[in-house]
Tab-separated table of C-alpha atoms and ligand atoms in Angstrom:
chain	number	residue	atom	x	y	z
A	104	UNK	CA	-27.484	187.668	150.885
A	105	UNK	CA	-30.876	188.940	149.568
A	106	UNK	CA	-33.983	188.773	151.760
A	107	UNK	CA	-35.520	186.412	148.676
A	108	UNK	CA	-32.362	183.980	148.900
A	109	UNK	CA	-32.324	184.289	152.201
A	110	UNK	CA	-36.130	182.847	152.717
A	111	UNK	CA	-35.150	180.307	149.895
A	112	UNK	CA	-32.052	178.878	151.507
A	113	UNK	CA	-34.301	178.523	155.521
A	114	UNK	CA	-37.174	176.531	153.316
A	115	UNK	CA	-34.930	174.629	151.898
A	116	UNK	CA	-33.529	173.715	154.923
A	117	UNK	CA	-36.636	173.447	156.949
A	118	UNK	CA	-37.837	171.105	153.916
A	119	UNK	CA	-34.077	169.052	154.523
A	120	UNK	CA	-34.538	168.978	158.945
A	121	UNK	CA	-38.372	167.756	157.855
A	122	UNK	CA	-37.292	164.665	155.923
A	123	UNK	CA	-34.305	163.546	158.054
A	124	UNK	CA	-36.891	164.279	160.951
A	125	UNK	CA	-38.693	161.379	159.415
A	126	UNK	CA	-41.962	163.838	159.952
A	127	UNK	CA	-44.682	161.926	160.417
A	128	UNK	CA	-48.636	162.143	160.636
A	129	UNK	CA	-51.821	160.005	159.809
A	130	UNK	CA	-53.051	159.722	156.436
A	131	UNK	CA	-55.604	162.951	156.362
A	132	UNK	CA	-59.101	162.727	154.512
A	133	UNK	CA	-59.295	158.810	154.183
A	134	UNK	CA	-62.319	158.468	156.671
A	135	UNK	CA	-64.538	161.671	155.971
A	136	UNK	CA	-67.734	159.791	156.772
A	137	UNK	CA	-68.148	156.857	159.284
A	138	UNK	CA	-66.029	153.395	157.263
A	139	UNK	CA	-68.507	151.090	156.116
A	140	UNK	CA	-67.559	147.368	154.850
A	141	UNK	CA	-67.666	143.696	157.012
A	142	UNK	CA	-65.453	142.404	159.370
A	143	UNK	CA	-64.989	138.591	159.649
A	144	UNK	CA	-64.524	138.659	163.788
A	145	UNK	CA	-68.359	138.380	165.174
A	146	UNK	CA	-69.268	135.148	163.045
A	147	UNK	CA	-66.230	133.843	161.615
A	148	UNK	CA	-63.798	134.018	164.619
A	149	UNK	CA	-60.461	132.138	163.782
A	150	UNK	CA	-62.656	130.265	160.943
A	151	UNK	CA	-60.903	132.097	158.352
A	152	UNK	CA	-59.769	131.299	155.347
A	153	UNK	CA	-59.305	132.770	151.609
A	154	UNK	CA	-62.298	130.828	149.842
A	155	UNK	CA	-64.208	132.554	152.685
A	156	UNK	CA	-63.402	135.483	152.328
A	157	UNK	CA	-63.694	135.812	148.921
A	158	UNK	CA	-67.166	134.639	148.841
A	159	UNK	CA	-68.226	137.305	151.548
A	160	UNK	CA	-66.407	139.421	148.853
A	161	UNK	CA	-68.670	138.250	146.448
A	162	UNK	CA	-71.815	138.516	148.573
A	163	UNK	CA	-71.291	141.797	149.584
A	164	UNK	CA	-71.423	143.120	145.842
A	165	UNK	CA	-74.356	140.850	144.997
A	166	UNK	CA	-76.679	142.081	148.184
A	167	UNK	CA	-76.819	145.601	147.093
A	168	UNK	CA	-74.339	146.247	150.067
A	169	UNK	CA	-71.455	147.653	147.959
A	170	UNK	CA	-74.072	149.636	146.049
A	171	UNK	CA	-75.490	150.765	149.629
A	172	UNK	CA	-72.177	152.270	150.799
A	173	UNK	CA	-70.264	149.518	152.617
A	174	UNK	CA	-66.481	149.207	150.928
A	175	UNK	CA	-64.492	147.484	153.219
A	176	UNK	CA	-63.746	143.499	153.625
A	177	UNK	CA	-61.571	142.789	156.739
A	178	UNK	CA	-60.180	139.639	157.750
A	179	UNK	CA	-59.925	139.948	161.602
A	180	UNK	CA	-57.612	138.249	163.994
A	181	UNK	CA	-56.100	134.536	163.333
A	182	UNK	CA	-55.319	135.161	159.374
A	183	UNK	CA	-51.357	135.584	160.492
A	184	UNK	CA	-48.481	132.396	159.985
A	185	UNK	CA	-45.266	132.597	161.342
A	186	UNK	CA	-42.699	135.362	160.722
A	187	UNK	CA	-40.157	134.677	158.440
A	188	UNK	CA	-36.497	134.461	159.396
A	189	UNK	CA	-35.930	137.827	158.880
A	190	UNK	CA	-38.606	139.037	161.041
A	191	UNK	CA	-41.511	139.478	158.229
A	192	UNK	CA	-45.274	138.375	158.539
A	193	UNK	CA	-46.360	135.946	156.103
A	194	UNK	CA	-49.943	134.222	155.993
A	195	UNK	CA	-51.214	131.044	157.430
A	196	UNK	CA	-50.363	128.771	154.660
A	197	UNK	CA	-53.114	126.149	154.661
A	198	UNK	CA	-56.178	129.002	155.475
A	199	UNK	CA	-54.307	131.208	152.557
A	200	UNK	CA	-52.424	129.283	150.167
A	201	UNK	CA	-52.633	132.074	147.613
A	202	UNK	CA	-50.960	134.668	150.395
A	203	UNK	CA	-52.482	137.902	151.403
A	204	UNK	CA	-51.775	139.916	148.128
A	205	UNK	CA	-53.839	137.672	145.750
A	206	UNK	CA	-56.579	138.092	148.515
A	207	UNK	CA	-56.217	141.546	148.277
A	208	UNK	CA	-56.106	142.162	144.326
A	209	UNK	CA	-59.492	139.768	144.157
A	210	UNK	CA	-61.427	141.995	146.721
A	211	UNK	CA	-59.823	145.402	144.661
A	212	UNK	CA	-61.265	143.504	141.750
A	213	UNK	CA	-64.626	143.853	142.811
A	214	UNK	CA	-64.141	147.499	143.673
A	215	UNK	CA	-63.634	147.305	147.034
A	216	UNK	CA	-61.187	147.396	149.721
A	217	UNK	CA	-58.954	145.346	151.511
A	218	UNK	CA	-58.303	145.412	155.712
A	219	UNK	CA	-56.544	143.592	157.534
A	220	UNK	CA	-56.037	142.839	161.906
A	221	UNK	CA	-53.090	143.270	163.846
A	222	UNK	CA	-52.235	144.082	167.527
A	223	UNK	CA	-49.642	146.211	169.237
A	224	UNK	CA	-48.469	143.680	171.590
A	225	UNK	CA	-46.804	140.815	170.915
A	226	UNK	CA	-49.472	138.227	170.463
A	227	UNK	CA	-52.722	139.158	169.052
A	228	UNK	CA	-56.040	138.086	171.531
A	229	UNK	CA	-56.123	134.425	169.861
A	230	UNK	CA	-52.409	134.340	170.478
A	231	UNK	CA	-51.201	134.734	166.711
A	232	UNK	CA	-47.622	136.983	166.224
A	233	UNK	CA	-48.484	140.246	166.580
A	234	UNK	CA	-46.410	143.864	165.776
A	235	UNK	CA	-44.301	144.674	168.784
A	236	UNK	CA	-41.006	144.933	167.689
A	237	UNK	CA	-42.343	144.702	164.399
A	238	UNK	CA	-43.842	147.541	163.426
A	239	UNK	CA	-42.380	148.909	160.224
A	240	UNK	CA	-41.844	145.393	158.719
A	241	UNK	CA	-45.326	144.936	159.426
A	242	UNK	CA	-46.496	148.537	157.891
A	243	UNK	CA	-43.988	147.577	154.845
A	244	UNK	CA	-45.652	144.269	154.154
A	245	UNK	CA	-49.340	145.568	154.580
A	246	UNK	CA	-48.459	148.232	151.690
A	247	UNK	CA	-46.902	145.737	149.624
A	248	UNK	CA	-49.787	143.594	149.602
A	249	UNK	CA	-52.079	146.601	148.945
A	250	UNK	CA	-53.337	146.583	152.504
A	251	UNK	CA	-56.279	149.720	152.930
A	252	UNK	CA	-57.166	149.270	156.416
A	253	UNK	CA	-55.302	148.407	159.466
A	254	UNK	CA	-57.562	147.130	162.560
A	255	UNK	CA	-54.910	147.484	166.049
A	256	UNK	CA	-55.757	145.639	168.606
A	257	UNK	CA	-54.430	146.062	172.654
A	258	UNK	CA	-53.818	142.635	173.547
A	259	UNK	CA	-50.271	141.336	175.008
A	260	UNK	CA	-48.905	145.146	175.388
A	261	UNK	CA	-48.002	145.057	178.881
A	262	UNK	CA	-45.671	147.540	179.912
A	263	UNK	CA	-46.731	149.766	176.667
A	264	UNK	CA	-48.651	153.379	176.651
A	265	UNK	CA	-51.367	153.209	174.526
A	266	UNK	CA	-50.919	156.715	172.984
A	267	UNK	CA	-46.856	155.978	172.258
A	268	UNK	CA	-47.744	152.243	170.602
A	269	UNK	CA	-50.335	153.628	168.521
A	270	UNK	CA	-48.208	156.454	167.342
A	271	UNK	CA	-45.388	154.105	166.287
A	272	UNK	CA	-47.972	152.376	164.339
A	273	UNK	CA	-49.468	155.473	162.615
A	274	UNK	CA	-45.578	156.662	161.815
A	275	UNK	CA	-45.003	153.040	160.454
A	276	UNK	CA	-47.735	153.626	157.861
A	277	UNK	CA	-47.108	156.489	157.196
A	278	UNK	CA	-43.268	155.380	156.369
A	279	UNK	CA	-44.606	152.395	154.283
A	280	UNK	CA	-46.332	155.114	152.214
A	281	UNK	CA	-49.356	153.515	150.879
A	282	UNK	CA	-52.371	155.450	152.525
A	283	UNK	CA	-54.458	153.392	155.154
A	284	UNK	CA	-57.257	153.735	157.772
A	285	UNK	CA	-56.041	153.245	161.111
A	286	UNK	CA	-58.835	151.993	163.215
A	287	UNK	CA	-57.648	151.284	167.177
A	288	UNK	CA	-59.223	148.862	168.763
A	289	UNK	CA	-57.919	149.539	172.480
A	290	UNK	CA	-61.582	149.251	173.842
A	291	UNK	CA	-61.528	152.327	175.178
A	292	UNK	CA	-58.860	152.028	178.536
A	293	UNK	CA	-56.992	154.843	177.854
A	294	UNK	CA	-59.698	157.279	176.675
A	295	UNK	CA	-58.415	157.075	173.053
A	296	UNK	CA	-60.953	160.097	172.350
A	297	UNK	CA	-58.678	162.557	173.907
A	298	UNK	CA	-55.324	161.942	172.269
A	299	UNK	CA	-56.769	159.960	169.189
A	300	UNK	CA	-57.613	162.335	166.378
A	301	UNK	CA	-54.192	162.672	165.159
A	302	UNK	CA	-53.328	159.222	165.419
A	303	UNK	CA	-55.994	157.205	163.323
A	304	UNK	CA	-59.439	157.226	162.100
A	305	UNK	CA	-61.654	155.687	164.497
A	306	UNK	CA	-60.979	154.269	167.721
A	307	UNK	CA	-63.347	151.821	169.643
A	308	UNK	CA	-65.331	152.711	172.443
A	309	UNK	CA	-65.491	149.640	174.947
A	310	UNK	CA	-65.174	146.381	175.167
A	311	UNK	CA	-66.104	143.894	172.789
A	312	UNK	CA	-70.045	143.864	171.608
A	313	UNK	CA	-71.614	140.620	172.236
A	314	UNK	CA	-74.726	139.322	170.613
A	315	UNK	CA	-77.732	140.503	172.421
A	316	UNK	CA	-79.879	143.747	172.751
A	317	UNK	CA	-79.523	143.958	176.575
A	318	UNK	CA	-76.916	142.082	178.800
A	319	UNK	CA	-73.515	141.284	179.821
A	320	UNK	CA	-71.545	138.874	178.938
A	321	UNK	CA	-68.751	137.287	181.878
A	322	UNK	CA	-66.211	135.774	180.218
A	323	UNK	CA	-64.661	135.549	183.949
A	324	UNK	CA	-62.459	138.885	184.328
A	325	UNK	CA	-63.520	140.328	181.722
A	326	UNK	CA	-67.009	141.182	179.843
A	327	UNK	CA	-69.002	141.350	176.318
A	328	UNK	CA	-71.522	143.987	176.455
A	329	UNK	CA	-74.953	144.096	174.723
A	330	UNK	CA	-76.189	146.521	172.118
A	331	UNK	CA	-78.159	148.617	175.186
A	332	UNK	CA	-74.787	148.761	177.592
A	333	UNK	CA	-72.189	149.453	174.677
A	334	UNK	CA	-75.149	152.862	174.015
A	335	UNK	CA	-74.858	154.045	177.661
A	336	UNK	CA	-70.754	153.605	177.867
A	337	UNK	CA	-68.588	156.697	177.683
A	338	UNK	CA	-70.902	159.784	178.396
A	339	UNK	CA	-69.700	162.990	176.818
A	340	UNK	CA	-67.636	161.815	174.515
A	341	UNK	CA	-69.647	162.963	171.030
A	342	UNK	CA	-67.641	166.497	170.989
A	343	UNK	CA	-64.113	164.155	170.258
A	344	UNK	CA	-65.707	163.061	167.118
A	345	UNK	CA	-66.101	164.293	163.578
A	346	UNK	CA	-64.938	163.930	159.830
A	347	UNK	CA	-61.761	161.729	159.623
A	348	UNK	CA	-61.813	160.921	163.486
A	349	UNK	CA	-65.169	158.608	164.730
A	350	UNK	CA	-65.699	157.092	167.954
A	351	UNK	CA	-66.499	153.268	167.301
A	352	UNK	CA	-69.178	151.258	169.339
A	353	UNK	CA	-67.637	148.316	167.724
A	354	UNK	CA	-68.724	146.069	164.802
A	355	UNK	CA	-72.497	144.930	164.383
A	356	UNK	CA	-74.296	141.858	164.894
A	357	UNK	CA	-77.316	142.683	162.731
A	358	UNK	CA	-78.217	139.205	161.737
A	359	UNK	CA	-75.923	136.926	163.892
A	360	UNK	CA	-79.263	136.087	165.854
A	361	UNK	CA	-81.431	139.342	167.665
A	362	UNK	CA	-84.307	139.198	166.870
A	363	UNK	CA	-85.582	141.795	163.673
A	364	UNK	CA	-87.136	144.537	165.858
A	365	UNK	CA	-83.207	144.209	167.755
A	366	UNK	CA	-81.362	144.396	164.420
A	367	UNK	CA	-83.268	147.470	163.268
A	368	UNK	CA	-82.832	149.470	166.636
A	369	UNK	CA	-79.213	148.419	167.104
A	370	UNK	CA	-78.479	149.614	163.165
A	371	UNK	CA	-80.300	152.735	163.490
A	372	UNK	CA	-78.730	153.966	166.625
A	373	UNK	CA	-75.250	153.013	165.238
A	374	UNK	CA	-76.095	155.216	162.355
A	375	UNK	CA	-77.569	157.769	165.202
A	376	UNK	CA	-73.950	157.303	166.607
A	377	UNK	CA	-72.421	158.158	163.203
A	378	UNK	CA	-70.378	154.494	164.003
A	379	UNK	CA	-68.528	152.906	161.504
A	380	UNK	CA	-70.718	150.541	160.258
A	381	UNK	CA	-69.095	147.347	159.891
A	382	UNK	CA	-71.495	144.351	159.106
A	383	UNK	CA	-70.334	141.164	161.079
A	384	UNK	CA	-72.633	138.406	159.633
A	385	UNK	CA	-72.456	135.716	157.269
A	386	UNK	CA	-73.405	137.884	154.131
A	387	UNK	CA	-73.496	134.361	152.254
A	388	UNK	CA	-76.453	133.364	153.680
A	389	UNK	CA	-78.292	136.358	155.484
A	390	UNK	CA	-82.029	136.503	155.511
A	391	UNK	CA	-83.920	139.227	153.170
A	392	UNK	CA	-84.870	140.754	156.479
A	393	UNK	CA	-81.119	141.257	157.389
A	394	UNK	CA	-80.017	142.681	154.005
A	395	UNK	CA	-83.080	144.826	154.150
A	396	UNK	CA	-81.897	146.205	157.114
A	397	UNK	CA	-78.345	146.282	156.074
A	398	UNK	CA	-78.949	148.027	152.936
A	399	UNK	CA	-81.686	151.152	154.190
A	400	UNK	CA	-80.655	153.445	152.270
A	401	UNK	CA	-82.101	156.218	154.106
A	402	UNK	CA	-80.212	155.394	157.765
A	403	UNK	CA	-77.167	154.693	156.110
A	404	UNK	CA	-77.580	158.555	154.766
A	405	UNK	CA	-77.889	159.690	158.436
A	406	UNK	CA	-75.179	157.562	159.721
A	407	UNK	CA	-72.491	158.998	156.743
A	408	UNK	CA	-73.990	162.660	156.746
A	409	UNK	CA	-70.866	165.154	155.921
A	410	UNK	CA	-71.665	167.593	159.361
A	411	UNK	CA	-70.559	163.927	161.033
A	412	UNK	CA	-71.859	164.630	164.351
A	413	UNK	CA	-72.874	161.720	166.625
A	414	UNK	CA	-76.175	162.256	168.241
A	415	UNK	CA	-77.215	162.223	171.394
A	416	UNK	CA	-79.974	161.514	173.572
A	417	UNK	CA	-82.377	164.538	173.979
A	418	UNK	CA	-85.060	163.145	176.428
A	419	UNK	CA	-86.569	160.326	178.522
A	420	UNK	CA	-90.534	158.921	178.088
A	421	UNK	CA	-90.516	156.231	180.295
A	422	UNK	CA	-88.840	153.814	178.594
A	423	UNK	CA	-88.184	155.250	175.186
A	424	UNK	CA	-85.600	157.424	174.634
A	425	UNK	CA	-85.512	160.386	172.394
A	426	UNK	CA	-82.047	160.444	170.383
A	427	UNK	CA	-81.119	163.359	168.042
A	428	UNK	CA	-78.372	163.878	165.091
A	429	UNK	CA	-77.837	167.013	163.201
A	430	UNK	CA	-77.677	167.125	160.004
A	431	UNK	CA	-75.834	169.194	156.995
A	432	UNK	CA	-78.733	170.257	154.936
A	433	UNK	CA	-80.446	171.998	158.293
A	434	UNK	CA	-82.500	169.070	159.492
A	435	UNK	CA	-82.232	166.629	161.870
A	436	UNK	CA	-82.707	163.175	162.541
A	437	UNK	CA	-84.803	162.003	165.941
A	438	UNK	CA	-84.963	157.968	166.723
A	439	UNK	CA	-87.033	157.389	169.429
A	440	UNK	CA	-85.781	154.021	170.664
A	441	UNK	CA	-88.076	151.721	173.227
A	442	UNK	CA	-85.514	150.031	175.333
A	443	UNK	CA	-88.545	148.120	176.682
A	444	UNK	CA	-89.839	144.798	176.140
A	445	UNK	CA	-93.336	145.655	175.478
A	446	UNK	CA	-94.736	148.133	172.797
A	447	UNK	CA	-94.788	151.667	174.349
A	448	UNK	CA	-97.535	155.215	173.089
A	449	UNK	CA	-95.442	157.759	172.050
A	450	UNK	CA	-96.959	161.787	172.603
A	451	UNK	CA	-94.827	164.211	171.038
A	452	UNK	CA	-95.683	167.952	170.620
A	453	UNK	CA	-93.520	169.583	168.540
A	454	UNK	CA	-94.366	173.062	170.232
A	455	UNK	CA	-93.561	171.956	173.334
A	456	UNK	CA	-89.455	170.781	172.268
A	457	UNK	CA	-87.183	173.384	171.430
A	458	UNK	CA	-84.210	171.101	170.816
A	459	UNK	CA	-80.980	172.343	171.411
A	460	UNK	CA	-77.112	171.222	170.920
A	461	UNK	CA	-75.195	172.791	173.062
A	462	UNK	CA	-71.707	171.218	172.266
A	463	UNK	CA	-71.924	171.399	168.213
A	464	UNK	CA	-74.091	174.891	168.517
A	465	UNK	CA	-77.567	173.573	167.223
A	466	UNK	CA	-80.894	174.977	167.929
A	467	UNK	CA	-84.024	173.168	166.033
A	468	UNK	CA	-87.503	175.710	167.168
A	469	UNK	CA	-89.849	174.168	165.551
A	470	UNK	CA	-92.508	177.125	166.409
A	471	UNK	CA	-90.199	179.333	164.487
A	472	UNK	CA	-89.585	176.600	161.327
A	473	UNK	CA	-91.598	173.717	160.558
A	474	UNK	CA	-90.080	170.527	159.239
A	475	UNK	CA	-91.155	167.249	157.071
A	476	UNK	CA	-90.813	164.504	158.176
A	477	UNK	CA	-90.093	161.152	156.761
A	478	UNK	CA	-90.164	157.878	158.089
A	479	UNK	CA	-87.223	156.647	157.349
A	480	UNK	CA	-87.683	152.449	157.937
A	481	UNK	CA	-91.407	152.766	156.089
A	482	UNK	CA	-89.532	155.086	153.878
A	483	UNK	CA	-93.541	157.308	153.337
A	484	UNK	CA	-93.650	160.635	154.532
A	485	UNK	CA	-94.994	161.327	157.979
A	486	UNK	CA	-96.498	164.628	158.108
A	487	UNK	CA	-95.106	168.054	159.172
A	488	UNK	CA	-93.931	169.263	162.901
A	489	UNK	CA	-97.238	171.623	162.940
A	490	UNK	CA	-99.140	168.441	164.395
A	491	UNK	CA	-98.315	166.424	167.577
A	492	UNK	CA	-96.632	163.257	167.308
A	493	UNK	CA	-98.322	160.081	167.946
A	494	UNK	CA	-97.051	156.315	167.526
A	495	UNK	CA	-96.604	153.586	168.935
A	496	UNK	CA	-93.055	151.833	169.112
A	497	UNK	CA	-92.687	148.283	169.423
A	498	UNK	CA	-90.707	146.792	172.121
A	499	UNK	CA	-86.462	146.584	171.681
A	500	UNK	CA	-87.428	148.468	168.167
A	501	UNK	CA	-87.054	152.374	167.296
A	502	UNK	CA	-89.515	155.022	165.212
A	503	UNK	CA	-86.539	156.892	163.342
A	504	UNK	CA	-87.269	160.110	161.308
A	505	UNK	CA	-85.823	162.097	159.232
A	506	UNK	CA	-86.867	166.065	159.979
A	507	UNK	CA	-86.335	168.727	156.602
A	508	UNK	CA	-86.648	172.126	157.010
A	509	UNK	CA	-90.100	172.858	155.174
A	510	UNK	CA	-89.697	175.195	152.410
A	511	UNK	CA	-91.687	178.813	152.652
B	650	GLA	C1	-60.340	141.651	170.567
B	650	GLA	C2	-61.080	142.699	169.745
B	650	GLA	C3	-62.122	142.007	168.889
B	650	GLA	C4	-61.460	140.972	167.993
B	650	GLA	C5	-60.673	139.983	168.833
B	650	GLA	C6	-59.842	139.053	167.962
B	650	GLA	O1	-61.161	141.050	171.524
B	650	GLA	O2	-61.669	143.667	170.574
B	650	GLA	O3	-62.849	142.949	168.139
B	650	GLA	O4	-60.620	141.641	167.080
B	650	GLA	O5	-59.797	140.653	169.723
B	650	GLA	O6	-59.106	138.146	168.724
């Protein structure tokens, strides 16, 4: 035999072993930048039901949000019915007497997409079936009904590895063959940073986020954390995250009741975070102050820059904080967030911060360069780095800028 038939015959074969192998991977490139869209869970609940949904749909478009970035509509937990005598999902029948897939071809109609909640145990957290056991009739049915997002939660897996369940899930997909972002939700027990890159797109954090800027929430065993506790969580995780692979401080609760300086600081240091940004309100009926904050343009650009590295907090001044994120055209992005109740002076001299990134190799000198900077929430430019910084930030609000090198 030929070298040249010889190297045919081994691909062939290789290609043959691969597909009996049932190889199997995550669907690459789906979540390059942070996923933005709503998720019905922080408002909603179990009060789900098509009309609902559609009309979020609806309200999403008409805000400006779609045109603003955000793309998915997810219908969290409690959406599910029984399973059908041979095993398969089907929708609760009075909350979605149209079924799923109608659902899903109204929200493709308005250019979106379409997610949907399971969890790898057998019940979900409000009890309803969940995949265990399930898993590829599951993954079959969510590509059938043109399913483009897959939330997993952890509840009712005792017994299971976290790792192993949320690879069977990924391989299920992946099986079904229509591409969709994986997004675990297994609060962070496992540390899902370290083995969860190849598995899915994003992978949450902690706990669940409850509405307030600064306290915990006892459920009795277990907590809810605040906007300030989910931001301290989970030191030195940042390096694990990047393009196609985020770490997820959970959805927001901009406009489910903090108060507007709240809102803004809790949106801008998700964006900060690079965190999916996943709007949890009632879009049907939010306040002009909410969608204004929803739909800044300028922090959702920090939040989906293409470098996709999370920032991280630079300094302490008493009791604001310094955060930084790097950014792809050479600048950076600094949010100086006052975790205090009362309005705090701000001093900061350029000259006197060298700013480095140790893990993601970033040095920002600005003796050696000076930068622009824009205020990104008054959206006005704010001067250069050649003069000391001076403001004054409210309390529970941020001063977020956006830094560009200045051109020679
Ligand atoms: C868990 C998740 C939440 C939500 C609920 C639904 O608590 O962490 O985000 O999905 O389940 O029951």
């Amino acid at each position: 035999m030929s070298d040249m038939k010889g190297k045919k015959y081994f691909l062939i074969a290789s290609l043959i072993l691969i597909s009996f192998c049932g190889f199997s991977q995550k669907f690459e490139g789906l979540a390059l930048t942070p996923p933005m869209g709503w998720n019905s869970w922080n408002d909603f609940g179990c009060d789900v039901n098509e009309d609902k949904i559609k009309e979020v749909a609806d309200a999403l478009v008409e805000s400006g949000m779609k045109d603003a970035g955000y793309e998915y509509i997810i219908i969290d937990d409690c959406w599910h019915g029984e399973r059908d005598s041979l095993g398969f999902i089907t929708a609760n029948p009075e909350h979605f007497p149209s079924g799923i897939k109608a659902l899903a071809d109204y929200v493709h109609s308005k250019g979106l997409k379409f997610g949907i909640y399971s969890s790898a145990g057998y019940k979900t957290c409000a009890g309803r079936p969940a995949s265990r056991g399930h898993e590829y009739q599951d993954a079959m049915k969510y590509a059938e009904w043109g399913v483009d997002y897959l939330k997993y939660d952890w509840c009712g897996t005792e017994g299971l590895k976290a790792e192993g369940a949320y690879m069977t899930m990924r391989d299920a997909l992946y099986q079904a063959g229509r591409p969709i972002v994986f997004a675990l939700c297994e609060w962070g027990n496992d540390n899902p940073w370290e083995w969860g890159a190849n598995i899915g797109h994003l992978w949450r954090i902690s706990g669940d986020i409850y509405n307030c800027f600064d306290c915990e929430f006892d459920h009795g065993g277990w907590s809810s954390w605040g906007v300030l506790q989910i931001l301290d969580m989970r030191k030195g995780i940042r390096k694990y995250a990047g393009p196609d692979h985020w770490n997820d401080p959970d959805m927001m609760e901009v406009g489910n009741g903090m108060s507007v300086n709240e809102d803004r600081a809790h949106f801008s240091m998700w964006a900060m975070l690079a965190a999916p940004l996943i709007a949890g309100n009632d879009l049907r009926t939010m306040s002009q102050e909410t969608k204004d904050i929803l739909t800044n343009k300028e922090v959702i650009a920090v939040d989906q820059d293409s470098l996709g590295i999370q920032g991280f907090k630079y300094k302490i001044m008493d009791s604001v904080e310094v955060y930084v994120k790097p950014l792809a055209d050479g600048g950076l992005a600094l949010c100086f967030l006052n975790r205090g109740k009362g309005s705090q002076n701000v001093e900061f001299d350029w000259s006197q911060n060298t700013i480095t990134d140790d893990v993601f190799d970033k040095k920002y000198d600005f003796g050696a360069t000076q930068y622009e900077i824009r205020d990104i929430w008054a959206h006005e430019k704010a001067g250069t780095t050649k003069k000391e910084l001076k403001v004054t930030v409210p309390g529970h609000d941020v001063y977020m800028i956006r830094l560009t090198p200045k051109k020679k």
